[in-house]
mmCIF file of C-alpha atoms in Angstrom:
data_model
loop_
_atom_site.group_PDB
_atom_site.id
_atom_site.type_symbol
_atom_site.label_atom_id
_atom_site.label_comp_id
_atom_site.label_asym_id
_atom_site.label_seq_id
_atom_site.Cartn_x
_atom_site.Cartn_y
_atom_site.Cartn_z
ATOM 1 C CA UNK A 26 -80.312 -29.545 9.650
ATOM 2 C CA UNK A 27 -80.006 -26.712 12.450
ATOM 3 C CA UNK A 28 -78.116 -29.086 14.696
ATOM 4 C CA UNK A 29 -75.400 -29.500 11.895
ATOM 5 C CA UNK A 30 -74.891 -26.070 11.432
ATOM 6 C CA UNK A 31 -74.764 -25.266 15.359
ATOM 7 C CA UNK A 32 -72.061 -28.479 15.683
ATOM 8 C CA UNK A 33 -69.894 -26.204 13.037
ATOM 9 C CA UNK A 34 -70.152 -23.332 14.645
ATOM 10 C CA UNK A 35 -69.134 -25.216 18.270
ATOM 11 C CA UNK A 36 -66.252 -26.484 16.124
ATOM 12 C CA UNK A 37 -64.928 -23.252 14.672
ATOM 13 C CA UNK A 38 -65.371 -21.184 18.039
ATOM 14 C CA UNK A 39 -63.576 -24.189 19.503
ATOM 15 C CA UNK A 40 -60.644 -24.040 16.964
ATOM 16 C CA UNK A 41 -60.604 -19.982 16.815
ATOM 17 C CA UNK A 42 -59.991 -20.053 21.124
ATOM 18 C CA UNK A 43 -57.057 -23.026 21.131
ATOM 19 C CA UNK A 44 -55.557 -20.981 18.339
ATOM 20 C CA UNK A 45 -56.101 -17.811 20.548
ATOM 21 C CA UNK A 46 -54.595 -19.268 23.510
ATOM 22 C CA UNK A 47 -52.005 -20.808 21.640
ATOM 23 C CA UNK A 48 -50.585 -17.324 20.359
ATOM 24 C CA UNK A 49 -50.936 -16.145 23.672
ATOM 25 C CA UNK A 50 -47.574 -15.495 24.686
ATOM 26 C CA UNK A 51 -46.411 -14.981 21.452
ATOM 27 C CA UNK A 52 -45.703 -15.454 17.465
ATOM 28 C CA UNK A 53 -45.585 -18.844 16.243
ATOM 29 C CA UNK A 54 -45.106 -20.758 12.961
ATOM 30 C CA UNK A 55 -47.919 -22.829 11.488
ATOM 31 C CA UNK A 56 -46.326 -26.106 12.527
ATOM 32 C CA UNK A 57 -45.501 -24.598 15.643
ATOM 33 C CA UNK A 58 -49.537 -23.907 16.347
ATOM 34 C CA UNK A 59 -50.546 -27.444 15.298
ATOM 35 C CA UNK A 60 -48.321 -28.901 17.615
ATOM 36 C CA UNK A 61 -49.090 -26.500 20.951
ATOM 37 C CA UNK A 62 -53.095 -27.192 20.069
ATOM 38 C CA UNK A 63 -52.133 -30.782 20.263
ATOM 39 C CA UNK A 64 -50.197 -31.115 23.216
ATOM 40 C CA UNK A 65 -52.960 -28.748 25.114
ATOM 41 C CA UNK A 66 -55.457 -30.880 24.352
ATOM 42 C CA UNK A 67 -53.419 -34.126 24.444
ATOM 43 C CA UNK A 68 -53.891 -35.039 21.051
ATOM 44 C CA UNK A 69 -57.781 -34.311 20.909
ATOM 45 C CA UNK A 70 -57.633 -31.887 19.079
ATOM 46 C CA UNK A 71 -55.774 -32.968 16.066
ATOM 47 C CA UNK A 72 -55.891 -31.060 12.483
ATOM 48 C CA UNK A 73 -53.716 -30.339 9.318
ATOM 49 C CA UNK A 74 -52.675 -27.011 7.392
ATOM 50 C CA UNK A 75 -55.900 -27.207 5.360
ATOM 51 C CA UNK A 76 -58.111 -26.286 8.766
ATOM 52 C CA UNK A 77 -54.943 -24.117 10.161
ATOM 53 C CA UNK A 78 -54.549 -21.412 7.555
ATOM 54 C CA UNK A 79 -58.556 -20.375 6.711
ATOM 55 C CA UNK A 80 -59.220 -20.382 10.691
ATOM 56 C CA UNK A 81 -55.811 -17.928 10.674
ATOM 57 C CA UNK A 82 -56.988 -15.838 7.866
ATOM 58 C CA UNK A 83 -60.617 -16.074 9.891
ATOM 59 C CA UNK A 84 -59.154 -14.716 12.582
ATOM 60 C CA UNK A 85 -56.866 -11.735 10.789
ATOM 61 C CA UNK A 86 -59.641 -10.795 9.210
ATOM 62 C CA UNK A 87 -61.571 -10.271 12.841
ATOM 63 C CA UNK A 88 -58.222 -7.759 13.641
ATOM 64 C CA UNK A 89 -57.587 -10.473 16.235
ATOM 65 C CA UNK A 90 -54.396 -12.098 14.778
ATOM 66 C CA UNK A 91 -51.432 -10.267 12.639
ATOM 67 C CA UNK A 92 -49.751 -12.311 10.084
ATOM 68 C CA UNK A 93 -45.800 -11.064 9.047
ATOM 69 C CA UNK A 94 -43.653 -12.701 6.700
ATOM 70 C CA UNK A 95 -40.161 -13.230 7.465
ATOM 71 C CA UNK A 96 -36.487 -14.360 5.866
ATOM 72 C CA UNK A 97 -36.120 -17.759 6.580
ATOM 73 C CA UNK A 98 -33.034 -17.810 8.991
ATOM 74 C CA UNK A 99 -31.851 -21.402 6.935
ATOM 75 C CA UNK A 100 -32.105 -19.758 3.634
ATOM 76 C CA UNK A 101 -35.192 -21.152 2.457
ATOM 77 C CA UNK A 102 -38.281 -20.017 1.621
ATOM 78 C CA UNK A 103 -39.732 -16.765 4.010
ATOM 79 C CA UNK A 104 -42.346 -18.314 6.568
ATOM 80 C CA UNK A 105 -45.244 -16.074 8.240
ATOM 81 C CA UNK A 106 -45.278 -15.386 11.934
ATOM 82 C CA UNK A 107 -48.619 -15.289 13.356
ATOM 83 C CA UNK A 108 -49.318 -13.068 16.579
#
């Protein structure tokens, strides 16, 4: 059982550096993050909210991401800005 727990740690250092790099040169959106890890890894690396927002709160938790919460600019609900 050792292998499965090494292939999920592989898999969430993997996930924790594409989101990394993808905040790189600045704060996105949660859609916004799916779709730059996609597009860097043309579509290999594909995932929904439900693996986005624990790896973010992962990751603010490690002091390596911020999380603010905004006004939506269309009137809508406010949206967090991850940098």
């Amino acid at each position: 059982m050792q292998s499965s727990n090494a292939d999920g740690n592989l898999l969430r250092g993997t996930l924790d550096f594409l989101l990394l790099a993808s905040l790189e040169h600045g704060p996105l959106y949660g859609l916004r993050i799916i779709q730059d890890v996609q597009h860097r890894t043309s579509g290999h690396f594909n995932f929904k909210e439900g693996t986005l927002y624990p790896a973010l709160h992962r990751l603010e938790k490690r002091s390596l991401i911020r999380a603010e919460t905004r006004p939506s600019d269309t009137g809508g609900p406010p949206a967090s800005t991850i940098t």
